[in-house]
Short mmCIF file of C-alpha atoms in Angstrom, two decimals:
data_model
loop_
_atom_site.label_atom_id
_atom_site.label_comp_id
_atom_site.label_asym_id
_atom_site.label_seq_id
_atom_site.Cartn_x
_atom_site.Cartn_y
_atom_site.Cartn_z
CA UNK A 18 -128.69 130.48 -274.52
CA UNK A 19 -129.69 128.73 -277.72
CA UNK A 20 -126.54 126.63 -278.07
CA UNK A 21 -125.46 123.26 -276.68
CA UNK A 22 -121.76 124.11 -276.36
CA UNK A 23 -120.59 127.59 -275.28
CA UNK A 24 -118.14 128.42 -278.08
CA UNK A 25 -120.93 128.06 -280.65
CA UNK A 26 -122.55 131.20 -279.23
CA UNK A 27 -119.76 133.29 -280.87
CA UNK A 28 -119.62 135.43 -277.72
CA UNK A 29 -115.83 135.81 -277.92
CA UNK A 30 -116.05 137.44 -281.36
CA UNK A 31 -119.11 139.59 -280.67
CA UNK A 32 -121.21 137.69 -283.17
CA UNK A 33 -124.32 135.56 -283.29
CA UNK A 34 -124.52 131.78 -283.58
CA UNK A 35 -124.40 130.43 -287.11
CA UNK A 36 -127.36 128.08 -287.58
CA UNK A 37 -126.47 125.36 -290.08
CA UNK A 38 -129.02 123.72 -292.36
CA UNK A 39 -126.79 121.25 -294.20
CA UNK A 40 -123.23 120.51 -295.28
CA UNK A 41 -121.49 118.91 -298.22
CA UNK A 42 -117.79 118.29 -298.78
CA UNK A 43 -115.80 121.32 -297.63
CA UNK A 44 -118.89 123.54 -297.37
CA UNK A 45 -121.58 124.30 -294.83
CA UNK A 46 -124.85 126.08 -295.62
CA UNK A 47 -126.67 128.20 -293.06
CA UNK A 48 -130.41 128.49 -292.50
CA UNK A 49 -130.52 131.55 -294.79
CA UNK A 50 -128.94 129.65 -297.67
CA UNK A 51 -125.45 131.16 -297.44
CA UNK A 52 -122.49 128.86 -298.13
CA UNK A 53 -119.13 128.89 -296.37
CA UNK A 54 -115.82 127.10 -296.79
CA UNK A 55 -115.65 125.21 -293.51
CA UNK A 56 -112.45 125.08 -291.46
CA UNK A 57 -114.20 124.09 -288.22
CA UNK A 58 -115.11 120.65 -289.57
CA UNK A 59 -117.42 120.03 -286.58
CA UNK A 60 -114.42 120.86 -284.32
CA UNK A 61 -112.26 118.22 -285.96
CA UNK A 62 -114.16 115.01 -286.80
CA UNK A 63 -114.88 115.71 -290.47
CA UNK A 64 -111.45 114.89 -291.87
CA UNK A 65 -113.11 113.46 -295.00
CA UNK A 66 -115.36 116.49 -295.38
CA UNK A 67 -119.12 116.45 -294.87
CA UNK A 68 -121.44 113.76 -296.20
CA UNK A 69 -118.71 111.48 -297.51
CA UNK A 70 -120.61 109.02 -299.71
CA UNK A 71 -118.99 105.87 -298.30
CA UNK A 72 -119.69 106.91 -294.72
CA UNK A 73 -123.28 107.90 -295.46
CA UNK A 74 -123.91 104.63 -297.32
CA UNK A 75 -122.51 102.59 -294.43
CA UNK A 76 -124.70 104.41 -291.90
CA UNK A 77 -127.81 103.95 -294.03
CA UNK A 78 -127.08 100.26 -294.36
CA UNK A 79 -126.72 99.58 -290.65
CA UNK A 80 -129.83 101.59 -289.72
CA UNK A 81 -131.99 98.86 -291.25
CA UNK A 82 -130.70 96.46 -288.58
CA UNK A 83 -131.37 98.67 -285.54
CA UNK A 84 -129.75 101.59 -283.77
CA UNK A 85 -128.80 100.30 -280.32
CA UNK A 86 -128.90 96.90 -278.64
CA UNK A 87 -127.20 97.36 -275.27
CA UNK A 88 -125.19 94.24 -276.07
CA UNK A 89 -121.89 93.46 -277.84
CA UNK A 90 -121.69 93.47 -281.64
CA UNK A 91 -119.06 92.48 -284.19
CA UNK A 92 -118.92 96.13 -285.22
CA UNK A 93 -117.43 97.34 -281.94
CA UNK A 94 -114.87 94.54 -282.10
CA UNK A 95 -113.96 95.55 -285.65
CA UNK A 96 -113.46 99.21 -284.74
CA UNK A 97 -111.45 98.22 -281.66
CA UNK A 98 -109.18 96.08 -283.85
CA UNK A 99 -108.68 98.96 -286.27
CA UNK A 100 -107.71 101.25 -283.39
CA UNK A 101 -105.26 98.79 -281.82
CA UNK A 102 -103.71 98.09 -285.22
CA UNK A 103 -103.24 101.81 -285.86
CA UNK A 104 -101.90 102.80 -282.43
CA UNK A 105 -99.18 100.42 -281.15
CA UNK A 106 -99.35 101.67 -277.54
CA UNK A 107 -103.02 100.67 -277.38
CA UNK A 108 -103.21 96.94 -276.66
CA UNK A 109 -106.82 97.07 -275.45
CA UNK A 110 -109.52 99.71 -275.87
CA UNK A 111 -112.88 100.65 -274.34
CA UNK A 112 -115.49 102.58 -276.36
CA UNK A 113 -117.36 105.54 -274.83
CA UNK A 114 -119.48 108.37 -276.23
CA UNK A 115 -117.46 111.58 -275.77
CA UNK A 116 -113.97 112.88 -275.23
CA UNK A 117 -114.97 113.97 -271.74
CA UNK A 118 -115.96 110.39 -270.90
CA UNK A 119 -112.68 109.10 -272.31
CA UNK A 120 -110.41 111.42 -270.30
CA UNK A 121 -112.49 111.12 -267.13
CA UNK A 122 -112.36 107.33 -267.36
CA UNK A 123 -108.64 107.25 -268.16
CA UNK A 124 -107.83 109.38 -265.11
CA UNK A 125 -110.00 107.16 -262.89
CA UNK A 126 -108.21 104.12 -264.29
CA UNK A 127 -104.79 105.68 -263.67
CA UNK A 128 -105.72 106.38 -260.07
CA UNK A 129 -107.07 102.87 -259.62
CA UNK A 130 -104.01 101.26 -261.19
CA UNK A 131 -101.40 103.28 -259.28
CA UNK A 132 -103.24 103.75 -255.99
CA UNK A 133 -102.32 107.44 -256.14
CA UNK A 134 -104.52 110.53 -256.41
CA UNK A 135 -102.67 113.55 -257.86
CA UNK A 136 -103.07 114.48 -261.54
CA UNK A 137 -100.72 116.75 -263.46
CA UNK A 138 -102.12 118.57 -266.49
CA UNK A 139 -100.96 121.65 -268.40
CA UNK A 140 -102.26 125.21 -268.63
CA UNK A 141 -104.45 125.70 -271.68
CA UNK A 142 -104.91 121.99 -272.34
CA UNK A 143 -108.59 121.07 -272.35
CA UNK A 144 -109.58 117.52 -271.45
CA UNK A 145 -113.34 117.84 -271.36
CA UNK A 146 -115.66 119.27 -268.76
CA UNK A 147 -115.39 116.71 -265.96
CA UNK A 148 -114.87 118.44 -262.61
CA UNK A 149 -111.40 117.03 -261.95
CA UNK A 150 -109.95 118.30 -265.22
CA UNK A 151 -111.67 121.68 -265.55
CA UNK A 152 -108.64 123.57 -264.24
CA UNK A 153 -106.74 126.16 -266.35
CA UNK A 154 -108.43 124.42 -269.25
CA UNK A 155 -108.18 126.85 -272.18
CA UNK A 156 -110.64 126.58 -275.07
CA UNK A 157 -114.25 127.29 -274.14
CA UNK A 158 -113.36 128.10 -270.53
CA UNK A 159 -110.85 130.73 -271.68
CA UNK A 160 -113.45 132.05 -274.07
CA UNK A 161 -115.81 132.60 -271.17
CA UNK A 162 -113.10 134.46 -269.27
CA UNK A 163 -113.26 132.32 -266.11
CA UNK A 164 -110.44 130.07 -264.85
CA UNK A 165 -112.58 127.08 -263.99
CA UNK A 166 -116.33 126.89 -263.57
CA UNK A 167 -118.86 127.69 -260.88
CA UNK A 168 -120.32 124.46 -259.59
CA UNK A 169 -116.98 122.66 -259.33
CA UNK A 170 -116.27 122.08 -255.62
CA UNK A 171 -112.78 122.87 -254.39
CA UNK A 172 -112.44 119.29 -253.22
CA UNK A 173 -112.75 118.04 -256.79
CA UNK A 174 -109.66 119.90 -257.96
CA UNK A 175 -107.42 119.77 -254.89
CA UNK A 176 -105.58 116.82 -256.41
CA UNK A 177 -105.18 118.44 -259.84
CA UNK A 178 -101.99 120.40 -260.55
CA UNK A 179 -101.73 122.51 -263.71
CA UNK A 180 -98.26 123.43 -265.00
CA UNK A 181 -97.01 125.46 -268.00
CA UNK A 182 -97.16 123.57 -271.29
CA UNK A 183 -93.85 122.97 -273.08
CA UNK A 184 -91.76 123.53 -269.93
CA UNK A 185 -90.31 120.41 -268.32
CA UNK A 186 -88.67 122.32 -265.45
CA UNK A 187 -91.81 122.70 -263.30
CA UNK A 188 -92.59 119.02 -263.92
CA UNK A 189 -89.24 118.03 -262.44
CA UNK A 190 -89.84 120.39 -259.52
CA UNK A 191 -93.19 118.76 -258.83
CA UNK A 192 -91.66 115.29 -259.05
CA UNK A 193 -89.11 116.19 -256.40
CA UNK A 194 -91.96 117.16 -254.07
CA UNK A 195 -94.79 114.72 -254.78
CA UNK A 196 -93.69 111.94 -257.16
CA UNK A 197 -94.96 109.11 -254.94
CA UNK A 198 -98.44 110.69 -254.84
CA UNK A 199 -98.86 111.39 -258.58
CA UNK A 200 -101.07 108.96 -260.49
CA UNK A 201 -100.73 110.39 -263.98
CA UNK A 202 -99.64 113.18 -266.26
CA UNK A 203 -102.26 113.97 -268.91
CA UNK A 204 -101.34 116.10 -271.91
CA UNK A 205 -102.51 117.07 -275.36
CA UNK A 206 -99.39 116.03 -277.31
CA UNK A 207 -100.29 118.81 -279.74
CA UNK A 208 -102.28 121.44 -277.87
CA UNK A 209 -105.40 122.31 -279.84
CA UNK A 210 -107.40 124.17 -277.23
CA UNK A 211 -105.25 127.29 -276.95
CA UNK A 212 -105.24 127.84 -280.66
CA UNK A 213 -102.70 125.37 -282.05
CA UNK A 214 -99.44 124.91 -280.14
CA UNK A 215 -96.97 122.16 -281.09
CA UNK A 216 -94.76 120.49 -278.50
CA UNK A 217 -91.25 121.90 -278.23
CA UNK A 218 -88.50 119.47 -279.26
CA UNK A 219 -87.82 117.11 -276.36
CA UNK A 220 -90.86 118.05 -274.27
CA UNK A 221 -92.87 114.87 -274.90
CA UNK A 222 -89.74 112.72 -274.67
CA UNK A 223 -88.89 114.27 -271.30
CA UNK A 224 -92.44 113.67 -270.05
CA UNK A 225 -92.15 110.02 -271.05
CA UNK A 226 -88.83 109.64 -269.23
CA UNK A 227 -89.83 111.38 -266.01
CA UNK A 228 -93.12 109.48 -265.73
CA UNK A 229 -91.46 106.11 -266.36
CA UNK A 230 -88.76 106.86 -263.81
CA UNK A 231 -91.38 107.56 -261.13
CA UNK A 232 -93.99 104.89 -261.83
CA UNK A 233 -96.47 107.49 -263.10
CA UNK A 234 -98.80 106.85 -266.02
CA UNK A 235 -98.52 109.12 -269.05
CA UNK A 236 -101.87 109.80 -270.72
CA UNK A 237 -102.01 111.29 -274.21
CA UNK A 238 -105.27 113.08 -274.89
CA UNK A 239 -105.51 112.43 -278.63
CA UNK A 240 -109.20 113.25 -278.92
CA UNK A 241 -108.21 115.94 -281.39
CA UNK A 242 -104.93 114.60 -282.82
CA UNK A 243 -105.85 110.93 -283.11
CA UNK A 244 -106.07 109.93 -286.80
CA UNK A 245 -105.69 113.64 -287.59
CA UNK A 246 -101.97 114.49 -287.56
CA UNK A 247 -101.10 110.93 -288.63
CA UNK A 248 -102.99 107.65 -288.88
CA UNK A 249 -101.40 106.57 -285.61
CA UNK A 250 -101.93 109.98 -284.03
CA UNK A 251 -99.40 112.35 -282.49
CA UNK A 252 -97.65 109.47 -280.74
CA UNK A 253 -96.81 107.98 -284.14
CA UNK A 254 -95.72 111.38 -285.46
CA UNK A 255 -93.36 112.02 -282.53
CA UNK A 256 -92.40 108.43 -281.71
CA UNK A 257 -93.63 108.41 -278.09
CA UNK A 258 -95.56 105.54 -276.45
CA UNK A 259 -97.85 106.71 -273.62
CA UNK A 260 -99.39 104.32 -271.12
CA UNK A 261 -102.96 105.37 -271.92
CA UNK A 262 -104.48 107.18 -274.89
CA UNK A 263 -107.81 108.99 -275.23
CA UNK A 264 -109.39 109.30 -278.67
CA UNK A 265 -112.57 110.75 -280.16
CA UNK A 266 -113.82 112.99 -282.96
CA UNK A 267 -112.47 111.27 -286.11
CA UNK A 268 -113.01 107.70 -284.86
CA UNK A 269 -116.75 108.39 -284.89
CA UNK A 270 -116.91 109.77 -288.40
CA UNK A 271 -119.16 112.60 -287.23
CA UNK A 272 -121.16 110.55 -284.72
CA UNK A 273 -120.68 110.56 -280.92
CA UNK A 274 -117.80 108.13 -280.33
CA UNK A 275 -114.69 108.24 -278.19
CA UNK A 276 -112.38 105.66 -276.68
CA UNK A 277 -109.57 105.14 -274.22
CA UNK A 278 -106.99 102.40 -274.31
CA UNK A 279 -103.47 101.42 -273.48
CA UNK A 280 -101.31 98.71 -272.01
CA UNK A 281 -103.23 95.50 -271.40
CA UNK A 282 -102.17 95.19 -267.77
CA UNK A 283 -103.67 98.62 -267.08
CA UNK A 284 -106.85 98.11 -269.10
CA UNK A 285 -107.53 94.81 -267.32
CA UNK A 286 -108.24 96.83 -264.17
CA UNK A 287 -111.53 98.01 -265.75
CA UNK A 288 -114.76 96.23 -264.79
CA UNK A 289 -115.87 93.54 -265.37
CA UNK A 290 -112.34 92.10 -265.31
CA UNK A 291 -111.07 94.52 -262.69
CA UNK A 292 -112.40 96.81 -259.93
CA UNK A 293 -112.35 100.20 -261.74
CA UNK A 294 -115.92 100.95 -262.80
CA UNK A 295 -117.02 102.56 -266.06
CA UNK A 296 -120.14 101.91 -268.15
CA UNK A 297 -122.41 103.48 -270.77
CA UNK A 298 -125.82 102.68 -272.23
CA UNK A 299 -124.95 103.73 -275.79
CA UNK A 300 -121.24 102.88 -275.73
CA UNK A 301 -120.31 100.90 -278.83
CA UNK A 302 -123.70 101.37 -280.50
CA UNK A 303 -123.75 99.94 -284.03
CA UNK A 304 -124.49 103.16 -285.91
CA UNK A 305 -121.56 105.02 -284.40
CA UNK A 306 -119.24 102.03 -284.80
CA UNK A 307 -120.18 101.75 -288.46
CA UNK A 308 -119.42 105.42 -289.10
CA UNK A 309 -116.05 105.01 -287.41
CA UNK A 310 -115.13 101.91 -289.41
CA UNK A 311 -116.13 103.53 -292.69
CA UNK A 312 -114.08 106.64 -291.88
CA UNK A 313 -110.93 104.78 -290.88
CA UNK A 314 -111.11 102.70 -294.05
CA UNK A 315 -110.92 105.91 -296.08
CA UNK A 316 -107.93 107.10 -294.05
CA UNK A 317 -106.06 103.92 -294.97
CA UNK A 318 -106.05 104.89 -298.63
CA UNK A 319 -102.52 105.23 -299.95
CA UNK A 320 -101.45 108.86 -300.12
CA UNK A 321 -104.31 110.19 -297.98
CA UNK A 322 -102.14 111.94 -295.39
CA UNK A 323 -99.63 113.16 -297.96
CA UNK A 324 -102.44 114.90 -299.86
CA UNK A 325 -103.82 116.38 -296.64
CA UNK A 326 -100.37 117.64 -295.67
CA UNK A 327 -99.95 119.34 -299.04
CA UNK A 328 -103.29 121.15 -298.73
CA UNK A 329 -102.62 122.19 -295.13
CA UNK A 330 -99.18 123.53 -295.97
CA UNK A 331 -100.67 125.50 -298.86
CA UNK A 332 -103.20 127.12 -296.51
CA UNK A 333 -100.61 128.00 -293.85
CA UNK A 334 -98.21 129.42 -296.44
CA UNK A 335 -100.99 131.41 -298.11
CA UNK A 336 -102.16 132.95 -294.85
CA UNK A 337 -98.60 133.78 -293.86
CA UNK A 338 -97.88 135.40 -297.21
CA UNK A 339 -101.11 137.43 -297.04
CA UNK A 340 -100.13 138.71 -293.60
CA UNK A 341 -96.59 139.57 -294.70
CA UNK A 342 -97.75 141.46 -297.78
CA UNK A 343 -100.20 143.57 -295.77
CA UNK A 344 -97.94 144.19 -292.78
CA UNK A 345 -100.13 142.32 -290.30
CA UNK A 346 -98.15 140.65 -287.55
CA UNK A 347 -99.32 137.09 -287.06
CA UNK A 348 -97.87 133.83 -285.82
CA UNK A 349 -99.11 130.73 -287.61
CA UNK A 350 -98.57 127.32 -286.05
CA UNK A 351 -99.31 124.09 -287.88
CA UNK A 352 -99.05 120.36 -287.27
CA UNK A 353 -100.45 118.31 -290.11
CA UNK A 354 -103.98 119.47 -290.93
CA UNK A 355 -104.36 121.49 -287.70
CA UNK A 356 -103.54 125.21 -287.75
CA UNK A 357 -103.59 128.17 -285.41
CA UNK A 358 -103.35 131.85 -286.32
CA UNK A 359 -102.44 134.33 -283.58
CA UNK A 360 -102.42 138.11 -283.93
CA UNK A 361 -99.11 138.54 -282.15
CA UNK A 362 -95.52 139.05 -283.25
CA UNK A 363 -94.04 136.58 -280.77
CA UNK A 364 -93.71 132.80 -280.98
CA UNK A 365 -96.60 130.93 -279.36
CA UNK A 366 -95.33 127.99 -277.31
CA UNK A 367 -97.76 127.92 -274.38
CA UNK A 368 -101.01 129.36 -273.07
CA UNK A 369 -99.41 132.56 -271.79
CA UNK A 370 -98.02 133.21 -275.27
CA UNK A 371 -101.43 132.48 -276.82
CA UNK A 372 -103.00 135.07 -274.54
CA UNK A 373 -100.81 137.80 -276.08
CA UNK A 374 -102.87 137.55 -279.27
CA UNK A 375 -104.96 140.63 -280.05
CA UNK A 376 -108.47 139.30 -279.39
CA UNK A 377 -110.17 142.38 -280.83
CA UNK A 378 -108.27 141.98 -284.08
CA UNK A 379 -109.05 138.26 -284.13
CA UNK A 380 -112.76 139.03 -283.71
CA UNK A 381 -112.63 141.43 -286.65
CA UNK A 382 -110.83 138.81 -288.72
CA UNK A 383 -113.38 136.11 -287.87
CA UNK A 384 -116.43 138.23 -288.66
CA UNK A 385 -115.04 139.57 -291.93
CA UNK A 386 -113.94 136.11 -293.06
CA UNK A 387 -117.49 134.94 -292.40
CA UNK A 388 -118.84 137.80 -294.52
CA UNK A 389 -116.52 136.61 -297.28
CA UNK A 390 -117.76 133.02 -297.14
CA UNK A 391 -115.12 131.44 -294.92
CA UNK A 392 -116.08 129.79 -291.62
CA UNK A 393 -113.28 129.69 -289.03
CA UNK A 394 -113.57 128.83 -285.36
CA UNK A 395 -115.25 131.71 -283.46
CA UNK A 396 -112.56 131.71 -280.77
CA UNK A 397 -108.86 132.53 -280.72
CA UNK A 398 -108.36 129.43 -278.60
CA UNK A 399 -109.60 126.88 -281.12
CA UNK A 400 -107.74 125.28 -284.00
CA UNK A 401 -108.52 125.32 -287.71
CA UNK A 402 -108.91 122.00 -289.52
CA UNK A 403 -108.34 121.07 -293.15
CA UNK A 404 -110.28 118.16 -294.66
CA UNK A 405 -109.62 115.94 -297.62
CA UNK A 406 -112.60 117.62 -299.31
CA UNK A 407 -110.91 121.02 -299.41
CA UNK A 408 -109.59 121.77 -302.89
CA UNK A 409 -106.76 123.99 -304.04
CA UNK A 410 -109.43 126.38 -305.30
CA UNK A 411 -111.04 126.49 -301.83
CA UNK A 412 -107.70 127.25 -300.23
CA UNK A 413 -106.82 129.94 -302.77
CA UNK A 414 -110.23 131.56 -302.19
CA UNK A 415 -109.54 131.49 -298.45
CA UNK A 416 -106.13 133.13 -298.71
CA UNK A 417 -107.45 135.80 -301.09
CA UNK A 418 -110.19 136.61 -298.59
CA UNK A 419 -107.65 136.75 -295.77
CA UNK A 420 -105.43 139.16 -297.70
CA UNK A 421 -108.38 141.43 -298.40
CA UNK A 422 -109.36 141.39 -294.73
CA UNK A 423 -105.83 141.90 -293.40
CA UNK A 424 -105.72 145.15 -295.37
CA UNK A 425 -108.70 146.41 -293.35
CA UNK A 426 -107.13 145.43 -290.02
CA UNK A 427 -103.96 147.53 -290.37
#
């Protein structure tokens, strides 16, 4: 109890919830006045760091005009235009309030568009807590040690098939059996809910080919990677165009915003133009839209992603060097400003590999890093995030702390 999302309870690391009083730049401050270098970044949204002055000023300005109207505004149109300009596969977009809403709605749309029912997802990929997708979902579900969740009827998941991530073979096998019944394949193009696991070379390309060949929609869940690994998301980084894309986190600038979009002919099936229903009282509210617009404007600054890449590489290299010098066996994965550290000596390419990490050692690492003023995700199955507010000094302090702690874990 006492938390509004399970991973915040710190149960997986044997700790207590960290109650935060305020945040500024790359730092958070707890209720007791302690400061920490923050690599959780509100689970991804705070790519600019906390309390970015331009974002705060924009939010303050729009508050004077009202917080929610239940009617269209120019602000939601502006943010939609920024999203469609950034992500070429997204020709039309619908705003919602959470990543769960985005993925749930995208799957419903895929079923409505294709007239098929089966969904393929991948082990360890988390697409929110809607009943249909809460199958072999990694992240918080893995942290709780249960494969799905009580309260999800069997009938809700009978049409959901979960296959190993980064392995195209089982996908082909499933196509040979059920291709004409499969509505969509949904995937995190960079898996961020089993730690951090990049796609193997060719995996995303093969998914695109096999779905196109069988009239199946490919959905990229870019709630985490959108505007994070590149301005155009993972699909821009890897050069793949999905049929539908789900976004969230960064596009809200720290406020509750998500979206799903894709090819116009598919999106036109959504009500009121089409028969597939989806709605939301606070969807597109002006405060959240303003925060998103202000954030994306900052991301457009020349050199932004190059600077973020440099900082992220410095952190990954520093952690790797600290582990090598102390004899601790770790695997560090990184894509852009997302990182994962696993206490295992084997490559981590899927959820089964991630589960070989020494969870007891990870818990010790987390708790001792916290004691040394560094806040990492309190679960092996969550990613680390670097923000533009992190400085070289912050990163050097982090790697020094890690080296000190690795020496105690031998």
